[in-house]
Amino acid sequence: MRDGVAARLAGRWTADQAPAVEAAAAEMLAAGGPLIIDLSGLARLDTLGAWVLERTRARLAPGTAYAGAAPEHLILLREVAYREALPPSRRRRFHPLDPVASLGSGVRSLGREGLAGLSFLGEVVAGCLRVLARPRSFRGPALVNQVEQIALRGAPIIMLISFLVGCIVTQQGIIQLQRFGAQTYVVNMIGILTLRELGVLLTSIMVAGRSGSAFTAEIGSMRMREEVDALRVMGLDPIEILIVPRIIALMLALPLLAFLADLAALAGGALTSFLYGGLSLEAFTFRLQNAIGFRHLAIGLIKAPFMALIIGIIASVEGFMVEGSAESLGRHVTASVVKSIFMVIVLDGLFAVFFAAIDF
């Protein structure tokens, strides 16, 4: 009804009364002019009624307002506030400097991510120091569980893939070296390549894809369910509880997995040498002892904890960046794996240059 400039509403503005609600809204629109919509007589208001009211208010003349609304009705009206659709943006024409601008934006984004990673590394180090200062606060069962998940359950697939890669690399080496009658030197090649580079690199890539993605998904899911915020509300540090055990477990498990991958790749090389090169196990072992030394094994094992730290930091940072949607979770899990593999390869290259410079 209309009384001067006031439209007094009554009854239930709910979904089961949709025809009556639309009819009342049409009456207000027909009245025209700015109205004072009196909501004091409303018995009940749901989402549909609130949206129809907001749509009607937006179509009336400026100055239309509500009066006498209950607090819960105002909250609902604010939540369903009517917004006009934005006009489609005009397509921007290509400019010759667009690739340069995109490159600059990418470099800035990379710099921000690098600073975020360094900041998170500082938080992890501070968390480790707090744990050292208060050993009772360290969650040993969480560490054991993570070592089991990473090392024990990941060992079979990592050893299998390393074994197959060792077979493939050795077979290709024998085929190429046979042209020069030097197929026995494949032992030197597979031994040095596996211990210095192949074993730890393959292991790190597989751990990044298997455990790193799991870290990001677990932390991201906790972010989506607000469990991380709940930990902070309870006075607990998420870094100490969620991150420190995972990163320590990674740094313990990756060298063990790299060592097992070395053994599996060498076993694959020995089998392929016997089948393709006619080299007995005794001859393979003898040449391997002469070709490699402890320093070759040490180089691979020295790299492993640093690669584990990189994987853990990237996976954790991406997990904490997850927002409240499944799309965000999938995007950050993918980014975690891609960035981890990229950084592992970059770090391996830096170590290769470093060890070559010191002649180790």
Coordinates of C-alpha atoms in Angstrom, one line a residue:
M1 CA 0.0 0.0 0.0
R2 CA 1.0 3.6 -0.5
D3 CA 0.5 6.4 2.1
G4 CA 2.0 9.6 0.9
V5 CA 5.7 8.7 0.3
A6 CA 5.7 5.6 2.5
A7 CA 5.1 2.0 1.4
R8 CA 4.3 -0.1 4.4
L9 CA 5.0 -3.8 4.0
A10 CA 3.4 -6.6 6.0
G11 CA 3.1 -10.4 6.1
R12 CA 5.8 -12.8 4.9
W13 CA 8.2 -11.9 2.1
T14 CA 9.5 -15.5 1.6
A15 CA 10.0 -17.9 -1.2
D16 CA 6.6 -19.7 -0.7
Q17 CA 4.9 -16.3 -1.2
A18 CA 6.8 -15.4 -4.4
P19 CA 3.8 -14.4 -6.5
A20 CA 2.4 -12.1 -3.8
V21 CA 5.9 -10.7 -3.3
E22 CA 6.4 -9.9 -7.0
A23 CA 3.0 -8.3 -7.2
A24 CA 3.7 -6.0 -4.2
A25 CA 7.0 -5.1 -5.8
A26 CA 5.3 -4.3 -9.0
E27 CA 2.8 -2.0 -7.1
M28 CA 5.8 -0.1 -5.6
L29 CA 7.4 0.3 -9.0
A30 CA 4.1 1.6 -10.5
A31 CA 3.8 4.2 -7.8
G32 CA 7.1 5.7 -8.9
G33 CA 9.0 8.4 -7.1
P34 CA 11.3 8.0 -4.1
L35 CA 9.7 6.0 -1.3
I36 CA 10.3 5.3 2.3
I37 CA 9.8 1.5 2.5
D38 CA 8.5 0.7 6.0
L39 CA 9.6 -2.8 7.0
S40 CA 8.3 -2.7 10.6
G41 CA 5.2 -4.8 9.7
L42 CA 7.2 -7.7 8.1
A43 CA 6.6 -11.0 9.9
R44 CA 9.4 -12.8 8.0
L45 CA 12.0 -12.1 5.4
D46 CA 14.2 -14.6 3.5
T47 CA 16.7 -14.3 0.8
L48 CA 14.2 -14.2 -2.1
G49 CA 12.2 -11.4 -0.4
A50 CA 15.3 -9.4 0.4
W51 CA 16.6 -9.7 -3.2
V52 CA 13.2 -8.6 -4.6
L53 CA 13.2 -5.6 -2.2
E54 CA 16.7 -4.6 -3.2
R55 CA 15.9 -5.0 -6.9
T56 CA 12.9 -2.8 -6.4
R57 CA 14.8 -0.2 -4.4
A58 CA 17.4 0.0 -7.2
R59 CA 14.8 0.6 -9.9
L60 CA 13.0 3.3 -8.0
A61 CA 14.0 6.9 -8.0
P62 CA 17.1 8.0 -6.0
G63 CA 16.3 8.6 -2.4
T64 CA 14.3 5.4 -1.8
A65 CA 15.3 4.0 1.6
Y66 CA 14.2 1.5 4.3
A67 CA 12.6 2.3 7.6
G68 CA 11.7 0.3 10.7
A69 CA 13.7 -2.7 9.6
A70 CA 14.7 -5.3 12.2
P71 CA 18.5 -5.8 12.7
E72 CA 18.4 -9.3 11.1
H73 CA 16.5 -7.9 8.1
L74 CA 19.1 -5.2 7.6
I75 CA 21.9 -7.8 7.7
L76 CA 20.1 -9.9 5.0
L77 CA 19.5 -6.8 2.9
R78 CA 23.1 -5.8 3.0
E79 CA 24.2 -9.4 2.0
V80 CA 22.0 -9.4 -1.1
A81 CA 22.6 -5.7 -2.0
Y82 CA 21.6 -5.2 -5.6
R83 CA 24.5 -4.3 -7.9
E84 CA 24.2 -3.4 -11.6
A85 CA 26.1 -5.5 -14.0
L86 CA 29.4 -3.9 -15.1
P87 CA 29.6 -3.0 -18.8
P88 CA 31.9 -5.2 -20.8
S89 CA 35.4 -3.8 -21.0
R90 CA 36.6 -2.8 -24.4
R91 CA 39.2 -5.0 -25.8
R92 CA 42.6 -3.4 -25.6
R93 CA 44.6 -3.3 -28.8
F94 CA 48.0 -4.9 -29.0
H95 CA 50.9 -2.6 -28.4
P96 CA 54.5 -3.4 -29.4
L97 CA 55.6 -2.9 -25.9
D98 CA 53.1 -5.3 -24.4
P99 CA 55.6 -8.2 -24.3
V100 CA 58.1 -6.0 -22.5
A101 CA 55.5 -4.9 -20.0
S102 CA 54.5 -8.6 -19.4
L103 CA 58.2 -9.5 -18.9
G104 CA 58.6 -6.7 -16.4
S105 CA 55.4 -7.7 -14.5
G106 CA 56.7 -11.3 -14.4
V107 CA 60.0 -10.2 -13.0
R108 CA 58.3 -8.1 -10.3
S109 CA 56.1 -11.1 -9.4
L110 CA 59.1 -13.4 -9.3
G111 CA 60.8 -10.9 -7.0
R112 CA 57.8 -10.7 -4.7
E113 CA 57.6 -14.5 -4.5
G114 CA 61.4 -14.7 -3.8
L115 CA 61.0 -12.2 -0.9
A116 CA 58.0 -14.1 0.4
G117 CA 60.0 -17.4 0.3
L118 CA 62.9 -15.8 2.2
S119 CA 60.5 -14.3 4.8
F120 CA 58.9 -17.7 5.2
L121 CA 62.3 -19.3 5.6
G122 CA 63.0 -16.9 8.4
E123 CA 59.8 -17.9 10.1
V124 CA 60.7 -21.6 9.8
V125 CA 64.2 -21.0 11.2
A126 CA 62.6 -19.0 14.1
G127 CA 60.2 -21.8 14.7
C128 CA 63.0 -24.4 14.8
L129 CA 64.9 -22.2 17.3
R130 CA 61.7 -22.0 19.5
V131 CA 61.4 -25.8 19.3
L132 CA 65.1 -26.2 20.3
A133 CA 64.5 -23.8 23.3
R134 CA 61.4 -25.8 24.3
P135 CA 62.0 -29.4 23.2
R136 CA 58.8 -30.6 24.9
S137 CA 56.8 -28.5 22.4
F138 CA 58.2 -30.5 19.5
R139 CA 55.7 -33.0 18.1
G140 CA 57.7 -36.2 17.6
P141 CA 54.8 -38.3 16.4
A142 CA 54.1 -35.8 13.6
L143 CA 57.7 -36.1 12.5
V144 CA 57.6 -39.9 12.5
N145 CA 54.4 -39.9 10.6
Q146 CA 55.8 -37.5 7.9
V147 CA 59.0 -39.6 7.6
E148 CA 56.8 -42.7 7.1
Q149 CA 54.7 -40.9 4.4
I150 CA 57.7 -39.5 2.6
A151 CA 60.4 -42.2 2.9
L152 CA 58.8 -45.5 3.7
R153 CA 55.8 -45.2 1.4
G154 CA 57.7 -43.3 -1.3
A155 CA 60.7 -45.6 -1.5
P156 CA 59.2 -48.4 -3.7
I157 CA 58.2 -46.1 -6.6
I158 CA 61.3 -44.0 -6.4
M159 CA 63.6 -47.1 -6.5
L160 CA 61.6 -48.6 -9.3
I161 CA 61.8 -45.4 -11.5
S162 CA 65.5 -45.1 -10.6
F163 CA 66.1 -48.7 -11.6
L164 CA 64.4 -48.2 -14.9
V165 CA 66.2 -44.9 -15.7
G166 CA 69.5 -46.7 -14.8
C167 CA 68.7 -49.4 -17.3
I168 CA 67.8 -46.9 -20.0
V169 CA 70.8 -44.7 -19.5
T170 CA 73.2 -47.7 -19.5
Q171 CA 71.6 -49.2 -22.6
Q172 CA 72.0 -46.0 -24.5
G173 CA 75.5 -45.6 -23.3
I174 CA 76.5 -49.1 -24.4
I175 CA 75.0 -48.6 -27.8
Q176 CA 77.0 -45.4 -28.4
L177 CA 80.3 -46.6 -26.8
Q178 CA 80.3 -49.8 -28.8
R179 CA 81.1 -47.8 -31.9
F180 CA 84.5 -47.1 -30.3
G181 CA 85.0 -50.5 -28.6
A182 CA 84.7 -48.8 -25.3
Q183 CA 81.5 -50.2 -23.9
T184 CA 83.1 -51.1 -20.6
Y185 CA 83.5 -47.4 -19.9
V186 CA 79.7 -47.3 -19.5
V187 CA 80.4 -48.3 -15.8
N188 CA 82.3 -45.1 -15.2
M189 CA 79.5 -43.1 -16.9
I190 CA 76.6 -44.6 -15.0
G191 CA 78.5 -44.7 -11.7
I192 CA 79.5 -41.0 -11.7
L193 CA 76.3 -39.8 -13.3
T194 CA 74.1 -41.6 -10.8
L195 CA 76.0 -40.7 -7.7
R196 CA 76.7 -37.0 -8.5
E197 CA 73.5 -36.0 -10.4
L198 CA 71.0 -38.6 -11.5
G199 CA 70.0 -40.2 -8.2
V200 CA 69.4 -37.1 -6.1
L201 CA 67.8 -35.1 -9.0
L202 CA 65.4 -37.9 -9.9
T203 CA 64.5 -38.3 -6.2
S204 CA 64.0 -34.6 -5.6
I205 CA 61.7 -34.3 -8.7
M206 CA 59.6 -37.3 -7.6
V207 CA 59.4 -36.1 -4.0
A208 CA 58.4 -32.6 -5.2
G209 CA 55.6 -34.2 -7.3
R210 CA 54.5 -36.6 -4.6
S211 CA 55.2 -35.1 -1.1
G212 CA 55.4 -31.4 -2.1
S213 CA 52.0 -31.5 -3.7
A214 CA 50.6 -33.3 -0.7
F215 CA 52.0 -30.7 1.6
T216 CA 50.3 -27.9 -0.4
A217 CA 47.0 -29.8 -0.6
E218 CA 46.9 -30.5 3.1
I219 CA 47.8 -27.0 4.2
G220 CA 45.5 -25.5 1.6
S221 CA 42.6 -27.6 2.7
M222 CA 43.2 -26.5 6.3
R223 CA 43.2 -22.9 5.1
M224 CA 39.9 -23.5 3.3
R225 CA 38.3 -25.0 6.5
E226 CA 39.9 -22.2 8.6
E227 CA 41.8 -24.7 10.7
V228 CA 44.9 -22.6 10.5
D229 CA 43.0 -19.6 12.0
A230 CA 41.7 -21.9 14.7
L231 CA 45.2 -22.9 15.7
R232 CA 46.1 -19.2 16.0
V233 CA 43.0 -18.5 18.1
M234 CA 44.0 -21.3 20.4
G235 CA 47.4 -19.7 20.9
L236 CA 49.3 -22.3 18.8
D237 CA 51.9 -21.5 16.2
P238 CA 51.0 -23.0 12.8
I239 CA 54.6 -22.9 11.8
E240 CA 55.7 -25.1 14.7
I241 CA 52.8 -27.5 14.4
L242 CA 52.4 -27.8 10.6
I243 CA 55.6 -26.7 8.9
V244 CA 58.6 -27.6 11.1
P245 CA 57.8 -31.4 11.3
R246 CA 57.2 -31.6 7.6
I247 CA 60.4 -29.8 6.6
I248 CA 62.6 -31.7 9.1
A249 CA 61.1 -35.0 7.8
L250 CA 61.8 -33.9 4.2
M251 CA 65.4 -33.1 5.1
L252 CA 65.8 -36.5 6.8
A253 CA 64.0 -38.5 4.2
L254 CA 65.4 -37.1 1.0
P255 CA 69.1 -38.2 1.6
L256 CA 67.9 -41.7 2.5
L257 CA 65.7 -41.9 -0.6
A258 CA 68.6 -40.5 -2.8
F259 CA 70.9 -43.2 -1.4
L260 CA 68.3 -45.9 -2.2
A261 CA 67.8 -44.4 -5.7
D262 CA 71.6 -44.6 -6.3
L263 CA 71.6 -48.2 -5.4
A264 CA 68.6 -49.0 -7.6
A265 CA 70.0 -47.1 -10.6
L266 CA 73.4 -48.9 -10.2
A267 CA 71.5 -52.2 -10.0
G268 CA 69.7 -51.3 -13.2
G269 CA 73.0 -50.4 -14.8
A270 CA 74.6 -53.7 -13.8
L271 CA 71.7 -55.7 -15.2
T272 CA 71.8 -53.9 -18.5
S273 CA 75.6 -54.1 -18.7
F274 CA 75.3 -57.9 -18.3
L275 CA 72.5 -58.2 -20.9
Y276 CA 73.7 -55.8 -23.5
G277 CA 77.4 -55.4 -22.9
G278 CA 78.3 -59.0 -21.7
L279 CA 79.8 -57.5 -18.6
S280 CA 79.7 -59.8 -15.6
L281 CA 78.6 -58.6 -12.2
E282 CA 82.2 -59.1 -10.8
A283 CA 83.6 -57.0 -13.7
F284 CA 81.0 -54.3 -13.2
T285 CA 81.7 -54.1 -9.5
F286 CA 85.5 -54.0 -10.0
R287 CA 85.3 -51.2 -12.6
L288 CA 82.8 -49.3 -10.5
Q289 CA 85.1 -49.4 -7.5
N290 CA 87.9 -47.9 -9.6
A291 CA 85.7 -45.3 -11.2
I292 CA 84.0 -43.8 -8.2
G293 CA 85.0 -42.6 -4.8
F294 CA 83.3 -41.5 -1.6
R295 CA 83.3 -37.9 -2.9
H296 CA 81.0 -38.7 -5.7
L297 CA 78.5 -40.2 -3.2
A298 CA 79.0 -37.3 -0.8
I299 CA 78.2 -34.7 -3.5
G300 CA 74.8 -36.2 -4.1
L301 CA 74.0 -36.6 -0.4
I302 CA 75.2 -33.0 0.3
K303 CA 72.7 -31.6 -2.2
A304 CA 69.7 -33.6 -0.8
P305 CA 68.9 -31.6 2.4
F306 CA 69.1 -28.3 0.5
M307 CA 66.7 -29.6 -2.2
A308 CA 64.4 -30.9 0.5
L309 CA 64.4 -27.4 2.2
I310 CA 63.5 -25.8 -1.2
I311 CA 60.7 -28.2 -1.8
G312 CA 59.3 -27.8 1.7
I313 CA 59.4 -24.0 1.7
I314 CA 57.8 -23.7 -1.7
A315 CA 55.1 -26.3 -0.9
S316 CA 54.3 -24.6 2.4
V317 CA 54.2 -21.1 1.0
E318 CA 51.8 -22.2 -1.8
G319 CA 49.7 -24.0 0.8
F320 CA 49.3 -20.8 2.9
M321 CA 48.3 -18.9 -0.3
V322 CA 45.3 -21.0 -1.0
E323 CA 42.0 -19.2 -0.8
G324 CA 38.5 -20.5 -0.2
S325 CA 37.8 -22.3 -3.5
A326 CA 38.7 -25.6 -5.1
E327 CA 40.1 -23.8 -8.1
S328 CA 42.6 -21.9 -5.9
L329 CA 43.6 -25.2 -4.3
G330 CA 44.3 -26.8 -7.6
R331 CA 46.1 -23.8 -9.0
H332 CA 48.5 -23.6 -6.0
V333 CA 49.2 -27.3 -6.0
T334 CA 50.2 -27.1 -9.6
A335 CA 52.3 -24.1 -8.9
S336 CA 54.0 -25.8 -6.0
V337 CA 55.1 -28.8 -8.1
V338 CA 56.2 -26.7 -11.1
K339 CA 58.2 -24.2 -8.9
S340 CA 59.7 -27.0 -6.8
I341 CA 61.0 -28.9 -9.9
F342 CA 62.3 -25.7 -11.5
M343 CA 64.1 -24.6 -8.3
V344 CA 65.5 -28.1 -7.7
I345 CA 67.0 -28.1 -11.2
V346 CA 68.4 -24.6 -10.8
L347 CA 69.9 -25.5 -7.4
D348 CA 71.5 -28.7 -8.9
G349 CA 73.1 -26.5 -11.6
L350 CA 74.4 -24.1 -9.0
F351 CA 75.9 -27.0 -7.0
A352 CA 77.5 -28.4 -10.2
V353 CA 79.2 -25.1 -10.9
F354 CA 80.3 -24.8 -7.2
F355 CA 81.8 -28.3 -7.0
A356 CA 83.5 -27.8 -10.4
A357 CA 85.0 -24.5 -9.1
I358 CA 86.4 -26.1 -6.0
D359 CA 87.5 -29.2 -8.0
F360 CA 85.6 -31.6 -5.8

